[in-house]
Coordinates of C-alpha atoms in Angstrom, one line a residue:
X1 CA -25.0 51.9 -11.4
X2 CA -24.8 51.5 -7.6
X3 CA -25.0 47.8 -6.3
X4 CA -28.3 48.8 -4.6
X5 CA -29.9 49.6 -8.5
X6 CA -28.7 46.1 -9.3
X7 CA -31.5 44.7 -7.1
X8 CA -34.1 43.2 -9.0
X9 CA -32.6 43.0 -12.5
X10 CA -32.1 40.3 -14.4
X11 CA -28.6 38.0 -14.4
X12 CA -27.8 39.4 -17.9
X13 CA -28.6 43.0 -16.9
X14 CA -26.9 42.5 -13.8
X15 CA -23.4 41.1 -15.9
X16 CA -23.9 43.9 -17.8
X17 CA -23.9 46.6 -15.9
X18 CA -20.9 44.9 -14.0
X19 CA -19.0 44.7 -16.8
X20 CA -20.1 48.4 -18.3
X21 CA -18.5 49.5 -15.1
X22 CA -15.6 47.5 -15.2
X23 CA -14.8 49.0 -19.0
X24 CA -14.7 53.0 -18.2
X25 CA -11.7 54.9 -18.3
X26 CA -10.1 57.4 -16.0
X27 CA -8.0 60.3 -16.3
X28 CA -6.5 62.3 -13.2
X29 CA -9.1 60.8 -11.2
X30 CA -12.1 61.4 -13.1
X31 CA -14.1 58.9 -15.8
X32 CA -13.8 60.4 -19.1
X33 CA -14.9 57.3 -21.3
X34 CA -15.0 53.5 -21.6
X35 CA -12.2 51.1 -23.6
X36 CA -13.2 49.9 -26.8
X37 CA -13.4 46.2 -25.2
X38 CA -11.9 44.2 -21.7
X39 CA -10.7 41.4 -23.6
X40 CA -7.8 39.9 -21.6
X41 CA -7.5 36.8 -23.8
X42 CA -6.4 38.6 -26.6
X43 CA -3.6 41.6 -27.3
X44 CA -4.8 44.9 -26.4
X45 CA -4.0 46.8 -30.1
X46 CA -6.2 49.6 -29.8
X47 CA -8.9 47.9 -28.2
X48 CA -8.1 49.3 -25.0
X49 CA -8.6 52.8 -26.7
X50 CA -12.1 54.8 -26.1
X51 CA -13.4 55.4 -29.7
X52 CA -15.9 58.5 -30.2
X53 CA -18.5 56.3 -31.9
X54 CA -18.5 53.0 -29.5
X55 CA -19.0 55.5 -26.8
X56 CA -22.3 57.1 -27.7
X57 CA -24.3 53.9 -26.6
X58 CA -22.5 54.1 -23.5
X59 CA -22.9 57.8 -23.3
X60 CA -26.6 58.0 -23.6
X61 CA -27.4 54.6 -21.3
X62 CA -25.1 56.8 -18.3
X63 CA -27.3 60.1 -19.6
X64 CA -30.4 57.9 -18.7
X65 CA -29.1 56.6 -15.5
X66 CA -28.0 60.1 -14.2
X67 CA -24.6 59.3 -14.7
X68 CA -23.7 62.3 -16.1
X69 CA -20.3 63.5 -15.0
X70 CA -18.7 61.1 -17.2
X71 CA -20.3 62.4 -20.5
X72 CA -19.2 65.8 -19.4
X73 CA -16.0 64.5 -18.7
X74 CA -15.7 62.8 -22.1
X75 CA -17.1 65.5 -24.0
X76 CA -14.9 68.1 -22.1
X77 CA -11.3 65.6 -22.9
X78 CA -12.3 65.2 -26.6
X79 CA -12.9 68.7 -27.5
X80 CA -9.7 69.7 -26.2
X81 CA -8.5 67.4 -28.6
X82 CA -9.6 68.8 -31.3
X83 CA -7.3 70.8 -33.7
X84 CA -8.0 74.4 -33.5
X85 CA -5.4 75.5 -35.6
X86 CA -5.2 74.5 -39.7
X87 CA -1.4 72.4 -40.1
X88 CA 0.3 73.2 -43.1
X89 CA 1.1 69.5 -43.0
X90 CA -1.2 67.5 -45.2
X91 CA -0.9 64.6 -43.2
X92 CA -1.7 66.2 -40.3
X93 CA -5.5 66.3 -38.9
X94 CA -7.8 68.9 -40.4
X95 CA -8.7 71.9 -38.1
X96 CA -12.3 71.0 -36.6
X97 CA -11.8 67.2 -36.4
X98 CA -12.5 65.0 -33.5
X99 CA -10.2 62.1 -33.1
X100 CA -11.3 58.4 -33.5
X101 CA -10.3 57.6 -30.0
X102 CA -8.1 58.5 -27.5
X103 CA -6.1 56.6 -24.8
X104 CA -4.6 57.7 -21.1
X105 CA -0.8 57.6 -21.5
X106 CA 1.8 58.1 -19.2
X107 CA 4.9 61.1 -19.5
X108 CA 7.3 58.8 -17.7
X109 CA 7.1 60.9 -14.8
X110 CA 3.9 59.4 -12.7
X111 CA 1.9 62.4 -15.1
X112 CA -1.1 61.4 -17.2
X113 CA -1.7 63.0 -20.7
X114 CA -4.2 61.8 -23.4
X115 CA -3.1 60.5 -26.5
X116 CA -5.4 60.9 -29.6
X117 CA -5.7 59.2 -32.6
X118 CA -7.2 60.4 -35.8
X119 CA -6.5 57.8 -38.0
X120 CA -3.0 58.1 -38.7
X121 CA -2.2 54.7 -36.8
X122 CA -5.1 52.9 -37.6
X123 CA -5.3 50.2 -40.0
X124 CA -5.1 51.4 -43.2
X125 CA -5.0 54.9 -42.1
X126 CA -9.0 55.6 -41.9
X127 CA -10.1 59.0 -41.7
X128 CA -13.0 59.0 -38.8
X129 CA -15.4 61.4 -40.7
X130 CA -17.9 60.0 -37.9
X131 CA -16.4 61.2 -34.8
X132 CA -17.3 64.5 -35.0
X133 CA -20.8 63.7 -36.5
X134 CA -21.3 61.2 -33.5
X135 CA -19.8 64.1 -31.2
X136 CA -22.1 67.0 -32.2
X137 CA -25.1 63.9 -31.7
X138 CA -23.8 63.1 -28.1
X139 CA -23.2 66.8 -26.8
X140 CA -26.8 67.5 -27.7
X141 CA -28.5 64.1 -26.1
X142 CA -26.4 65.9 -22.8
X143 CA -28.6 69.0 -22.9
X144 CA -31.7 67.1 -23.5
X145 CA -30.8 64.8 -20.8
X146 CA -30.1 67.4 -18.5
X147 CA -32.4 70.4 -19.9
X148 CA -29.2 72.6 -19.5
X149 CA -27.7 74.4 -22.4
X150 CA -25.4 75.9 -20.1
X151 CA -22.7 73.6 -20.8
X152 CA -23.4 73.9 -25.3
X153 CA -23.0 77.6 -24.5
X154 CA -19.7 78.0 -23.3
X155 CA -17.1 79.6 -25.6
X156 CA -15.1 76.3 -26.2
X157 CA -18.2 74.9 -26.7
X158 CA -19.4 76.7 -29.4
X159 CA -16.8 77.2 -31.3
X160 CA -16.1 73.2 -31.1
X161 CA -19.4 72.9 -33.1
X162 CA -19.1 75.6 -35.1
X163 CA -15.6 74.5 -36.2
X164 CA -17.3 70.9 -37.2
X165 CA -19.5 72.6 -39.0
X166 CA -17.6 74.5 -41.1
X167 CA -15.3 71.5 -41.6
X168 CA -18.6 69.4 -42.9
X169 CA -19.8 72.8 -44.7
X170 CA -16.6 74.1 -46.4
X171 CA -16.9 74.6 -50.3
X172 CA -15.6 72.2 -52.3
X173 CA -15.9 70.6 -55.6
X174 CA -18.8 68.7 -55.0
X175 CA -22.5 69.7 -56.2
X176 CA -24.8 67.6 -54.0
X177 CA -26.3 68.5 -50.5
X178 CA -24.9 64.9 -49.4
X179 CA -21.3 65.1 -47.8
X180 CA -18.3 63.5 -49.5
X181 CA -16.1 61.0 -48.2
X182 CA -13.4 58.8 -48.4
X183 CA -14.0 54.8 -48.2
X184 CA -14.3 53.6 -45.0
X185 CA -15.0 56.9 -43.2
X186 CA -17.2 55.5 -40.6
X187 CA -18.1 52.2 -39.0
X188 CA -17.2 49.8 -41.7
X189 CA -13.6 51.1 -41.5
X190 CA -12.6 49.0 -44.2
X191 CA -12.7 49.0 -48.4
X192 CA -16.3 48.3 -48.7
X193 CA -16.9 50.2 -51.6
X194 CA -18.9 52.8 -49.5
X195 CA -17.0 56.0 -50.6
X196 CA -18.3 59.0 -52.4
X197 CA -22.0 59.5 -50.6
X198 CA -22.8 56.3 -48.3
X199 CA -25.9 56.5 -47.0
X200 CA -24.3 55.8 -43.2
X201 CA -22.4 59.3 -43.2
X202 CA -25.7 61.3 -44.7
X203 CA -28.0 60.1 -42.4
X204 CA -25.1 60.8 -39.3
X205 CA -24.6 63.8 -41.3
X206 CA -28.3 64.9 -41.3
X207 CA -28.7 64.3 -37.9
X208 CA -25.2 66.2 -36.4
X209 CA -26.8 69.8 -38.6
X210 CA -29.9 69.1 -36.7
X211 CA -28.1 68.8 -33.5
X212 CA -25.7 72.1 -34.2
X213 CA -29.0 73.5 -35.4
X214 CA -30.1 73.4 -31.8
X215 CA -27.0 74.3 -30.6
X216 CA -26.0 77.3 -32.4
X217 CA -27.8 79.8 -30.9
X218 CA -25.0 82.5 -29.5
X219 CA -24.2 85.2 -31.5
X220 CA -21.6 84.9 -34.1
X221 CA -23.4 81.8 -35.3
X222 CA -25.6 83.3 -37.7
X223 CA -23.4 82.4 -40.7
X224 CA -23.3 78.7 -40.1
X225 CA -26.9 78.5 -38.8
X226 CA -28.1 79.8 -42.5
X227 CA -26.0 77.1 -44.0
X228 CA -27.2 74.7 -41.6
X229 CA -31.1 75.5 -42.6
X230 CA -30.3 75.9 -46.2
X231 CA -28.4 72.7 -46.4
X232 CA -30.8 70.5 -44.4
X233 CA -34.2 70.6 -46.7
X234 CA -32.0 70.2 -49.9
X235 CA -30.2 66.9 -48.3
X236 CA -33.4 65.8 -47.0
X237 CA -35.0 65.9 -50.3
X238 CA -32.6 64.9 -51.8
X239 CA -31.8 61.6 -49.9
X240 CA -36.0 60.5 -49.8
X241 CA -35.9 60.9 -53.5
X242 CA -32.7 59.8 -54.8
X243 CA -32.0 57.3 -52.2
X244 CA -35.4 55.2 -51.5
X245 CA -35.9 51.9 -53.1
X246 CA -39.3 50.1 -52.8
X247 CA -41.5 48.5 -55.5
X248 CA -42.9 51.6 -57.2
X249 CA -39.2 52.8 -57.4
X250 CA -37.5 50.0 -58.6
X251 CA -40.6 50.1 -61.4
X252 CA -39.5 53.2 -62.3
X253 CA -35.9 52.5 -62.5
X254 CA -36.0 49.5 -64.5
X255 CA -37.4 51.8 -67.6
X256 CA -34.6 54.4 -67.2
X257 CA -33.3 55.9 -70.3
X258 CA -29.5 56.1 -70.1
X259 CA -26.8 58.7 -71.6
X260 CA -30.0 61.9 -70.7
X261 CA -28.9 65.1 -70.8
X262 CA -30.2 68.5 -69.5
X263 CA -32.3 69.8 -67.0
X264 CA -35.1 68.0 -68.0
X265 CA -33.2 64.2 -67.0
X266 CA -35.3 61.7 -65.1
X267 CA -32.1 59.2 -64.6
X268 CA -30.1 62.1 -63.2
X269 CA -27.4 59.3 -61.8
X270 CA -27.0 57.6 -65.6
X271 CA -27.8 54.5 -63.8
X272 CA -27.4 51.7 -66.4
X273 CA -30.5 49.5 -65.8
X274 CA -28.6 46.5 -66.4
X275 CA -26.0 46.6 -63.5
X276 CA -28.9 46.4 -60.8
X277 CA -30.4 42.6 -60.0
X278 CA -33.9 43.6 -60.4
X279 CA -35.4 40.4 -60.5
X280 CA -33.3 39.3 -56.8
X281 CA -34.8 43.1 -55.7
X282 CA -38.4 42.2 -57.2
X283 CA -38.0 38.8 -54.8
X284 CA -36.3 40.4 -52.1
X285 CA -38.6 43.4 -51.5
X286 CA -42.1 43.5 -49.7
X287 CA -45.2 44.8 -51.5
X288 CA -45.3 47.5 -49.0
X289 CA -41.5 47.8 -47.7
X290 CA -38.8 49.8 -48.9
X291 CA -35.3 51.2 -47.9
X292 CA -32.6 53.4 -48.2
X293 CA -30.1 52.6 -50.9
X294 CA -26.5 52.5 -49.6
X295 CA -25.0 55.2 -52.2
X296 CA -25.9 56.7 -54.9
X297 CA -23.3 58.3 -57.8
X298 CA -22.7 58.6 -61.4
X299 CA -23.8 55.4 -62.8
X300 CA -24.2 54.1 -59.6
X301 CA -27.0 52.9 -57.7
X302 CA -25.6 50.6 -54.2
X303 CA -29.0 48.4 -53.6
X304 CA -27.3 46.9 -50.3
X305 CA -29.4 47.3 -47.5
X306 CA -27.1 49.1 -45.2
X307 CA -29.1 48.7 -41.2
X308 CA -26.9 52.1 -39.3
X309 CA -28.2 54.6 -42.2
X310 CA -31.4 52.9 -42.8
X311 CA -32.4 53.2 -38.6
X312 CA -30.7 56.8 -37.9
X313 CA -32.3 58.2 -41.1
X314 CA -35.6 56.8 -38.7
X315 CA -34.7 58.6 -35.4
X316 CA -33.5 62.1 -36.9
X317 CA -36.7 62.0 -39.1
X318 CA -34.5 62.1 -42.4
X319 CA -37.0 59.2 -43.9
X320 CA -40.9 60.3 -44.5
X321 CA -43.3 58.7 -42.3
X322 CA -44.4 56.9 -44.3
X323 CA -40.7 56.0 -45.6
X324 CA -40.0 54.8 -42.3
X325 CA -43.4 52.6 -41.6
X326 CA -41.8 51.1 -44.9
X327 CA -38.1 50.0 -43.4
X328 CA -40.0 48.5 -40.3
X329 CA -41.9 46.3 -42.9
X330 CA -38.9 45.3 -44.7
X331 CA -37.2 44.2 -41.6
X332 CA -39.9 42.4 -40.5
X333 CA -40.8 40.9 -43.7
X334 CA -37.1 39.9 -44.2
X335 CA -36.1 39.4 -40.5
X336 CA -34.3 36.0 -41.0
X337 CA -32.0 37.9 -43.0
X338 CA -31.2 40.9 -41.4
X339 CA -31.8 39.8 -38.0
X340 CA -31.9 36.1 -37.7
X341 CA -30.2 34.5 -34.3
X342 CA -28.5 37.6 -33.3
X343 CA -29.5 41.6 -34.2
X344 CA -28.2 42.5 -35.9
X345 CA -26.6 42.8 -39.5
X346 CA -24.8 45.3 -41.0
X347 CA -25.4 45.5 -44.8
X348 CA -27.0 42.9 -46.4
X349 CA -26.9 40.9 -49.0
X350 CA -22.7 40.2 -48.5
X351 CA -20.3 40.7 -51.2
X352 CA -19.1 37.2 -52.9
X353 CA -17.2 35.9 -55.2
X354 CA -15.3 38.1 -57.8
X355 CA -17.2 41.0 -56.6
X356 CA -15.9 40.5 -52.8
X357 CA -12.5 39.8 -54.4
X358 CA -12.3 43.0 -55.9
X359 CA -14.1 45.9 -53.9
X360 CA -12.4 44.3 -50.5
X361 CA -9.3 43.9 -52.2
X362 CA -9.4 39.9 -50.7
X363 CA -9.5 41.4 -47.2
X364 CA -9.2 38.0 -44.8
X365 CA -11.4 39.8 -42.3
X366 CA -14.0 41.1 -44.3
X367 CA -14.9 37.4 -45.8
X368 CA -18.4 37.0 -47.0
X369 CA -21.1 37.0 -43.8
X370 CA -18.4 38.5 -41.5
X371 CA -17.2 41.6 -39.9
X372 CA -18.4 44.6 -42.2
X373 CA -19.5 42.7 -45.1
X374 CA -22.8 41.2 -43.6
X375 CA -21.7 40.0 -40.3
X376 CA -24.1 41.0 -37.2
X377 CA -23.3 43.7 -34.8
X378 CA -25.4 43.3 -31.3
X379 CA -24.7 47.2 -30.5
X380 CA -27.1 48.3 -33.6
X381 CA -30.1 46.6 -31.2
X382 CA -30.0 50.0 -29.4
X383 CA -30.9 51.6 -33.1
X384 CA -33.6 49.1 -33.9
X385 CA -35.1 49.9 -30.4
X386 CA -35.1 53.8 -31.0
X387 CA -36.7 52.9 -34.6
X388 CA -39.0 50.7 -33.3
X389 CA -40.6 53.2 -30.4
X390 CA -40.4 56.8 -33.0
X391 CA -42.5 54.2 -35.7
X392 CA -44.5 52.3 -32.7
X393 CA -43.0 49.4 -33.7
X394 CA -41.7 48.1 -30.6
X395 CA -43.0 44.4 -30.6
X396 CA -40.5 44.1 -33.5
X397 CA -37.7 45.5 -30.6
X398 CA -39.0 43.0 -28.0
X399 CA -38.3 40.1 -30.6
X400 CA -34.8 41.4 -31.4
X401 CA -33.9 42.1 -27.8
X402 CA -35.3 37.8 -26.2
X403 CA -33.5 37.0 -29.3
X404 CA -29.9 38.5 -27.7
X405 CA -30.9 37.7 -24.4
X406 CA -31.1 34.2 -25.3
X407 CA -27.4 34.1 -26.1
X408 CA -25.3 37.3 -25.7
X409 CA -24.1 36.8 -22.1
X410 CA -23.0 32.8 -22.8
X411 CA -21.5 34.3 -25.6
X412 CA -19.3 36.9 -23.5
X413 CA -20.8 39.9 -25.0
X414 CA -18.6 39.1 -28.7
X415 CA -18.1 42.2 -30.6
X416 CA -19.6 40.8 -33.6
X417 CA -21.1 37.7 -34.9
X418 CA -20.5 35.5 -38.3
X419 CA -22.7 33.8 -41.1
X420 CA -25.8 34.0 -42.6
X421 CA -28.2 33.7 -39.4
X422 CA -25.3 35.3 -36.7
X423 CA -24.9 31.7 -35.2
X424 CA -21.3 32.2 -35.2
X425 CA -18.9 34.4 -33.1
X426 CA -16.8 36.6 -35.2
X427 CA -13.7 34.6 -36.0
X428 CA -11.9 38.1 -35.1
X429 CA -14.5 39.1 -32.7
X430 CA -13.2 40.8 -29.2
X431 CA -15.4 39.7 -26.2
X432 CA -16.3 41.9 -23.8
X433 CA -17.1 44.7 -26.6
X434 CA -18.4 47.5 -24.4
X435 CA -20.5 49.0 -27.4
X436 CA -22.2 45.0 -27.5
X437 CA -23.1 45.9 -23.8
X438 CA -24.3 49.6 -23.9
X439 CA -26.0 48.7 -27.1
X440 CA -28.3 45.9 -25.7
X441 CA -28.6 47.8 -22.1
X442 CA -29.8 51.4 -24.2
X443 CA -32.4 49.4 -26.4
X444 CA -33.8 47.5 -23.1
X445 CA -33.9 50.9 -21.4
X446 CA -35.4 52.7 -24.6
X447 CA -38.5 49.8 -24.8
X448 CA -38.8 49.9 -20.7
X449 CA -39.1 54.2 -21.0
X450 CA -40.0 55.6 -24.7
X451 CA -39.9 59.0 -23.3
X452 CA -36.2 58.5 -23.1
X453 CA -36.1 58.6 -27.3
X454 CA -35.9 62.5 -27.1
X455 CA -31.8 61.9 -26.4
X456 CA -31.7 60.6 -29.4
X457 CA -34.2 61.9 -31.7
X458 CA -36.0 65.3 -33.2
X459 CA -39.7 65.9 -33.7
X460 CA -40.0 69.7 -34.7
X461 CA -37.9 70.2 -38.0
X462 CA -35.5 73.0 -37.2
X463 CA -36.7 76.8 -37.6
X464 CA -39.8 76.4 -35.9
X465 CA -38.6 76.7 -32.4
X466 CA -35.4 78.4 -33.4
X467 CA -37.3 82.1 -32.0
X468 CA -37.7 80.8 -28.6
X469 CA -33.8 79.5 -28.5
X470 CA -32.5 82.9 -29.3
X471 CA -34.6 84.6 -27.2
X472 CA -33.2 82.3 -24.6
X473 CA -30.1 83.1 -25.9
X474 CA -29.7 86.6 -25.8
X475 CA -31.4 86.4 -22.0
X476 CA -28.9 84.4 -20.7
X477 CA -26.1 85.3 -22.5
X478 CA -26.1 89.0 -22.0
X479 CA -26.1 88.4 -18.6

């Protein structure tokens, strides 16, 4: 933003976009990304890294404000990062991978070179199964921004996407549509008993194959785009059926048979029915609300109600419409708990006691009704704003977004907040988060212009305006 588009803002949009400014990263000359967070009171770590997935908020905010050379620029740096090459080495990255961040580093000579991480120094040694979900997602909110596949179409391009897919696509052992994971494979990056099939990769999953679906139009893509449009309705099914929790589900559930065997199986999971809190559930749950469970797996039915899946299974249109109407309700309905004095929180209800001791394993930062394990993240604001305009919902946005007005700039823009209502900053929390910024200037930008959600979101289900891509396609390509 130019000081002239400053006039007339608010203070706190004003601080904002000051500080939005003040986070972005340069390399050679050019802006290729933003740090993770300009907090000087505190040591850098990797904090002064630009992650893939704190980015995207960033990203699309500069894609609405015509700032688009820098999410060229990023998009450019980060596929050059990515392995094209499979390493013998097993604890090397897999070929197709985007890193979780990357940092400008200097050769000792007055030379700049990029310096990627993909896990191997992060705590605990994550794998960022996200990054290249969140990648695919941002590269095509570029060309809807700028109605200009021209940049998707390119060699390095393709084959960047391609190369995801195949990575996200690749036979394994597994016999669900979902994608398989390792714990903490995506924004809670730590032991929160969210491996297997958590419902936060699926939904990012389900949106990056619609994404590449729109993308993958050159020729030579023909393979993956068939096992993009034969994987999507079977993980769409099977996510509104096997995933969705409301009253007539939890009905259902509670007279399971277990130990069923066969094709003819109605508890296809084994859930035992007494491992689930169904009278807390029956409490907890509107008449006419409902969710997304976190996970779902052999004898295993997660009911935490985890906020990233729940709202990005709304935008990409991976929830019914009616489905959707139904997660709105619930966060209304229950909006001192998953909202409260600051959007907004992660998962809720938190893991306590002997159950927090032993899925955490005691983890000092992940303490009941903080960080990951029910603490309240201000950048998911910009996902309950996209929610809340695809479901016409926005008065519930409006309400979320006076609510972080209220407090987020006295507050120094706090990475994330602590306790059952978010009245307290994260005892860890960075300040200056850029993601806490980008989130709450994209959901003010998404409520001011709804036509905007397009970046972000998918109305036609792929195939029915794959004939005019190709067409396009072929045109331009032969050329």
């Amino acid at each position: 933003m130019q000081l002239d588009d400053l006039i007339g803002l608010r203070e706190v949009d004003k601080e904002a976009w000051r500080a939005l400014e003040e986070s972005i990263i340069y390399y050679k000359g050019s802006p290729v990304g933003t740090v993770a967070a300009y907090d000087l009171s505190q040591e850098a770590l990797n904090y002064d890294q630009c992650f893939i997935r704190d980015f995207v908020s960033a990203g699309i905010i500069f894609l609405m404000k015509d700032r688009t050379e820098i999410v060229r620029n990023f998009l450019e740096v980060t596929l050059k990062l990515q392995p094209k090459e499979q390493e013998l080495d097993a604890y090397k990255p897999a070929k197709g991978m985007i890193p979780a961040s990357f940092k400008v580093a200097s050769d000792g000579s007055g030379g700049e070179y990029l310096q990627a991480d993909f896990g191997e120094h992060a705590i605990a040694r994550v794998t960022p199964v996200d990054s290249c979900l969140w990648w695919v997602i941002l590269l095509r909110a570029y060309v809807a921004a700028e109605g200009d596949y021209s940049l998707a179409y390119r060699a390095e391009f393709q084959e960047g996407v391609r190369l995801i897919m195949e990575l996200c696509l690749a036979n394994r052992f597994d016999m669900y549509p979902t994608l398989l994971v390792p714990d903490g494979a995506c924004m809670i990056d730590r032991r929160m008993g969210i491996y297997g099939h958590p419902l936060e990769i699926q939904s990012l999953f389900y949106t990056a194959l619609r994404a590449a679906r729109e993308l993958l139009i050159c020729r030579g893509n023909e393979d993956i785009v068939a096992a993009i449009d034969s994987r999507l309705p079977l993980l769409r099914a099977h996510i509104r059926k096997h995933y969705w929790i409301d009253i007539k589900r939890l009905n259902a559930i509670y007279r399971f048979k277990g130990e069923e065997y066969g094709e003819t199986a109605v508890n296809q999971f084994n859930i035992y029915v007494d491992s689930l809190p169904y009278y807390e559930l029956d409490k907890w749950l509107p008449k006419k609300g409902g969710y997304l469970a976190g996970n779902v797996g052999p004898s295993q039915l997660d009911i935490r109600f985890f906020t990233l899946g729940n709202l990005m299974a709304i935008i990409s249109e991976l929830t019914t419409e009616k489905q959707s109407q139904a997660i709105m309700v619930l966060i209304e309905e229950r909006w001192e708990d998953l909202v409260a004095d600051m959007p907004m929180k992660i998962c809720f209800p938190a893991l306590e006691g002997e159950e927090y001791r032993l899925i955490t394993g005691c983890d000092p930062k992940n303490i009941p009704w903080s960080y990951h394990n029910g603490g309240n993240w201000p950048v998911l604001l910009w996902m309950l704003a996209a929610a809340a305009v695809k479901t016409n919902r926005i008065s519930l946005a409006e309400r979320a977004i006076e609510i972080a007005e209220s407090r987020i700039q006295e507050d120094e823009w706090a990475e994330y907040y602590d306790g059952k209502k978010g009245r307290l900053i994260g005892r860890q929390a960075r300040l200056y988060q850029t993601w806490t910024i980008s989130g709450f200037l994209l959901a003010k930008e998404l409520i001011k212009n709804p036509s905007k959600l397009p970046l972000v979101s998918f109305e036609a289900f792929p195939g029915e305006q794959s004939s005019r891509a190709c067409e396009f396609e072929i045109d331009s390509f032969d050329q």
